[in-house]
Amino acid sequence: SRLERLADRTTPPTTPGAEAMASIMRAALCASRVSGLATRVRMPQAAFRPAPLFRPLGLRAFSDVKFAPTHEWFKSGSGEGTLGISDFAQGQLGEVVYVELPEVGASFKAKETVCTLESVKAVGEVYAPVDFEVTEVNEKLNDEPALVNSSPQEDGWLVKVKFSGDTAGLMDQAAYDKHLESEKKEE
């Protein structure tokens, strides 16, 4: 029946209250099986909206994400920030097989090499976009370096920092997109 097909969906509900709605559906299905009645249950369509096909790199609109010309992204706020490489950079690098991260407490000046990423194609360096001190490293990358590829701006972040430099020299998403276009024209 239609109710059974909906209850057996393998994709998780994606809207608020959808889990509760799925629970109600399962209960209704059980009740209809027990009573032997063909029950028609009306559910709001919003509970079954599929997840969006395109999610813009996991960056939330309220975050202050900037990009360096060397393809690092830097999400900052209140003197603290998170550093990683852009989706473009991970694509150019190829499958990352090893990440050499700095120690917590290490300090870097803008444009200094923070860490290296080894891929099946090459070794890439990640540069500090501003002056900072490392407060946390992404330990997950020791076991799963490919997170840099699969989720470069979410799970594949490299370091969290306390920064003192100015981010004014970094680009917003629109300026970075233009920068990428100009690089492609040069090739």
Tab-separated table of C-alpha atoms in Angstrom:
chain	number	residue	atom	x	y	z
A	1	SER	CA	0.000	0.000	0.000
A	2	ARG	CA	1.015	3.656	-0.324
A	3	LEU	CA	1.353	3.944	3.457
A	4	GLU	CA	3.794	1.017	3.536
A	5	ARG	CA	5.892	2.533	0.751
A	6	LEU	CA	6.107	5.836	2.609
A	7	ALA	CA	6.921	4.169	5.930
A	8	ASP	CA	9.694	2.112	4.336
A	9	ARG	CA	11.580	5.104	2.907
A	10	THR	CA	15.285	4.755	3.413
A	11	THR	CA	16.038	8.477	3.291
A	12	PRO	CA	15.654	10.295	6.594
A	13	PRO	CA	13.036	13.031	6.980
A	14	THR	CA	14.518	16.464	6.240
A	15	THR	CA	12.041	18.949	7.659
A	16	PRO	CA	11.308	19.954	11.263
A	17	GLY	CA	8.749	17.633	12.805
A	18	ALA	CA	9.270	15.043	10.082
A	19	GLU	CA	10.638	12.458	12.529
A	20	ALA	CA	7.484	12.742	14.603
A	21	MET	CA	5.419	12.457	11.430
A	22	ALA	CA	7.324	9.323	10.395
A	23	SER	CA	6.653	7.853	13.824
A	24	ILE	CA	2.930	8.566	13.438
A	25	MET	CA	3.014	6.887	10.020
A	26	ARG	CA	4.639	3.760	11.442
A	27	ALA	CA	2.053	3.631	14.230
A	28	ALA	CA	-0.784	4.030	11.717
A	29	LEU	CA	0.687	1.275	9.572
A	30	CYS	CA	0.935	-1.061	12.561
A	31	ALA	CA	-2.637	-0.239	13.584
A	32	SER	CA	-3.929	-0.928	10.066
A	33	ARG	CA	-2.103	-4.285	9.967
A	34	VAL	CA	-3.426	-5.289	13.395
A	35	SER	CA	-7.023	-4.318	12.684
A	36	GLY	CA	-6.892	-5.622	9.130
A	37	LEU	CA	-8.429	-2.404	7.901
A	38	ALA	CA	-7.158	-0.421	4.968
A	39	THR	CA	-6.516	2.880	6.695
A	40	ARG	CA	-5.980	6.066	4.753
A	41	VAL	CA	-3.805	8.495	6.670
A	42	ARG	CA	-3.338	12.020	5.348
A	43	MET	CA	0.121	13.405	5.962
A	44	PRO	CA	1.302	16.917	5.151
A	45	GLN	CA	3.404	16.924	1.977
A	46	ALA	CA	6.112	18.988	3.701
A	47	ALA	CA	7.083	15.899	5.741
A	48	PHE	CA	8.196	14.145	2.549
A	49	ARG	CA	10.151	16.836	0.767
A	50	PRO	CA	13.398	15.420	-0.515
A	51	ALA	CA	16.674	16.891	0.654
A	52	PRO	CA	17.993	19.647	-1.605
A	53	LEU	CA	20.183	18.334	-4.406
A	54	PHE	CA	22.625	21.211	-4.115
A	55	ARG	CA	23.895	22.435	-0.804
A	56	PRO	CA	26.349	25.322	-1.248
A	57	LEU	CA	29.468	23.729	0.234
A	58	GLY	CA	28.001	23.542	3.704
A	59	LEU	CA	28.621	27.182	4.471
A	60	ARG	CA	25.948	28.969	6.406
A	61	ALA	CA	24.862	32.412	5.255
A	62	PHE	CA	25.612	33.979	8.645
A	63	SER	CA	29.247	32.899	8.713
A	64	ASP	CA	32.011	35.232	7.656
A	65	VAL	CA	33.882	33.015	5.186
A	66	LYS	CA	36.690	34.529	3.160
A	67	PHE	CA	39.086	33.046	0.637
A	68	ALA	CA	42.782	33.562	-0.017
A	69	PRO	CA	44.182	33.714	-3.562
A	70	THR	CA	46.053	30.501	-2.694
A	71	HIS	CA	42.672	28.706	-2.260
A	72	GLU	CA	42.391	28.511	1.522
A	73	TRP	CA	39.071	29.405	3.149
A	74	PHE	CA	38.917	31.138	6.509
A	75	LYS	CA	35.764	31.367	8.588
A	76	SER	CA	36.182	34.005	11.272
A	77	GLY	CA	34.316	35.543	14.149
A	78	SER	CA	35.258	37.184	17.467
A	79	GLY	CA	39.006	36.772	17.003
A	80	GLU	CA	38.701	33.034	16.366
A	81	GLY	CA	38.627	31.225	13.064
A	82	THR	CA	38.686	27.954	11.171
A	83	LEU	CA	40.974	27.225	8.222
A	84	GLY	CA	40.636	24.751	5.371
A	85	ILE	CA	41.099	24.461	1.629
A	86	SER	CA	38.492	25.360	-0.954
A	87	ASP	CA	36.525	22.869	-2.988
A	88	PHE	CA	38.477	24.027	-6.040
A	89	ALA	CA	41.799	23.326	-4.285
A	90	GLN	CA	40.812	19.831	-3.212
A	91	GLY	CA	39.699	19.082	-6.762
A	92	GLN	CA	43.037	20.220	-8.161
A	93	LEU	CA	44.973	18.286	-5.520
A	94	GLY	CA	43.200	14.963	-6.012
A	95	GLU	CA	42.559	12.322	-3.375
A	96	VAL	CA	44.296	13.348	-0.154
A	97	VAL	CA	46.064	10.398	1.484
A	98	TYR	CA	47.990	12.146	4.273
A	99	VAL	CA	47.677	15.414	6.191
A	100	GLU	CA	50.565	16.831	8.200
A	101	LEU	CA	48.961	19.158	10.743
A	102	PRO	CA	50.759	21.642	13.019
A	103	GLU	CA	50.885	21.338	16.793
A	104	VAL	CA	48.323	23.084	18.981
A	105	GLY	CA	49.936	26.299	20.210
A	106	ALA	CA	52.009	26.817	17.057
A	107	SER	CA	51.997	30.394	15.747
A	108	PHE	CA	52.128	31.462	12.119
A	109	LYS	CA	52.500	34.746	10.290
A	110	ALA	CA	50.392	35.453	7.216
A	111	LYS	CA	51.624	33.569	4.129
A	112	GLU	CA	53.661	31.029	6.133
A	113	THR	CA	53.118	27.319	5.459
A	114	VAL	CA	50.757	25.899	8.084
A	115	CYS	CA	50.530	22.296	6.949
A	116	THR	CA	50.977	20.002	3.958
A	117	LEU	CA	48.484	17.775	2.195
A	118	GLU	CA	49.779	14.734	0.332
A	119	SER	CA	47.621	13.362	-2.444
A	120	VAL	CA	47.984	10.666	-5.053
A	121	LYS	CA	48.963	13.448	-7.524
A	122	ALA	CA	51.085	15.904	-5.542
A	123	VAL	CA	51.958	17.539	-2.238
A	124	GLY	CA	50.153	20.793	-1.514
A	125	GLU	CA	50.964	23.433	1.053
A	126	VAL	CA	48.364	25.336	3.042
A	127	TYR	CA	49.255	28.917	3.903
A	128	ALA	CA	48.165	31.102	6.798
A	129	PRO	CA	45.790	33.782	5.481
A	130	VAL	CA	46.399	35.935	8.590
A	131	ASP	CA	48.639	35.876	11.674
A	132	PHE	CA	47.328	33.259	14.107
A	133	GLU	CA	47.931	30.702	16.840
A	134	VAL	CA	46.558	27.173	16.438
A	135	THR	CA	44.023	26.287	19.154
A	136	GLU	CA	42.768	22.977	17.728
A	137	VAL	CA	43.621	20.578	14.907
A	138	ASN	CA	41.170	18.294	13.132
A	139	GLU	CA	42.210	14.935	14.581
A	140	LYS	CA	39.737	13.104	12.295
A	141	LEU	CA	42.093	13.782	9.400
A	142	ASN	CA	44.711	11.433	10.905
A	143	ASP	CA	42.386	8.482	10.238
A	144	GLU	CA	40.361	9.933	7.341
A	145	PRO	CA	42.482	12.363	5.319
A	146	ALA	CA	40.027	12.090	2.416
A	147	LEU	CA	37.564	14.219	4.440
A	148	VAL	CA	39.476	17.117	2.915
A	149	ASN	CA	38.072	15.928	-0.443
A	150	SER	CA	34.600	14.797	0.518
A	151	SER	CA	33.778	17.715	2.813
A	152	PRO	CA	36.405	20.446	2.412
A	153	GLN	CA	34.368	23.185	4.063
A	154	GLU	CA	32.657	21.160	6.772
A	155	ASP	CA	34.256	17.993	8.172
A	156	GLY	CA	37.521	18.523	6.278
A	157	TRP	CA	38.589	21.703	8.103
A	158	LEU	CA	42.254	21.718	9.082
A	159	VAL	CA	42.823	23.938	12.123
A	160	LYS	CA	40.957	26.247	14.447
A	161	VAL	CA	42.845	29.351	15.463
A	162	LYS	CA	42.979	32.525	17.512
A	163	PHE	CA	43.933	35.238	15.050
A	164	SER	CA	45.256	38.745	15.334
A	165	GLY	CA	45.698	39.599	11.674
A	166	ASP	CA	43.337	41.527	9.454
A	167	THR	CA	41.025	39.596	7.105
A	168	ALA	CA	40.386	42.611	4.845
A	169	GLY	CA	42.802	41.236	2.235
A	170	LEU	CA	40.759	38.065	1.795
A	171	MET	CA	37.985	37.633	-0.784
A	172	ASP	CA	34.288	36.975	-0.266
A	173	GLN	CA	32.618	34.171	-2.269
A	174	ALA	CA	31.763	36.395	-5.260
A	175	ALA	CA	35.303	37.790	-5.523
A	176	TYR	CA	36.765	34.298	-5.135
A	177	ASP	CA	34.548	32.990	-7.941
A	178	LYS	CA	35.869	35.788	-10.183
A	179	HIS	CA	39.415	34.880	-9.104
A	180	LEU	CA	38.797	31.264	-10.154
A	181	GLU	CA	37.461	32.398	-13.528
A	182	SER	CA	40.555	34.525	-14.162
A	183	GLU	CA	42.817	31.587	-13.235
A	184	LYS	CA	40.969	29.321	-15.674
A	185	LYS	CA	41.457	31.888	-18.471
A	186	GLU	CA	45.207	31.949	-17.780
A	187	GLU	CA	45.481	28.157	-18.289
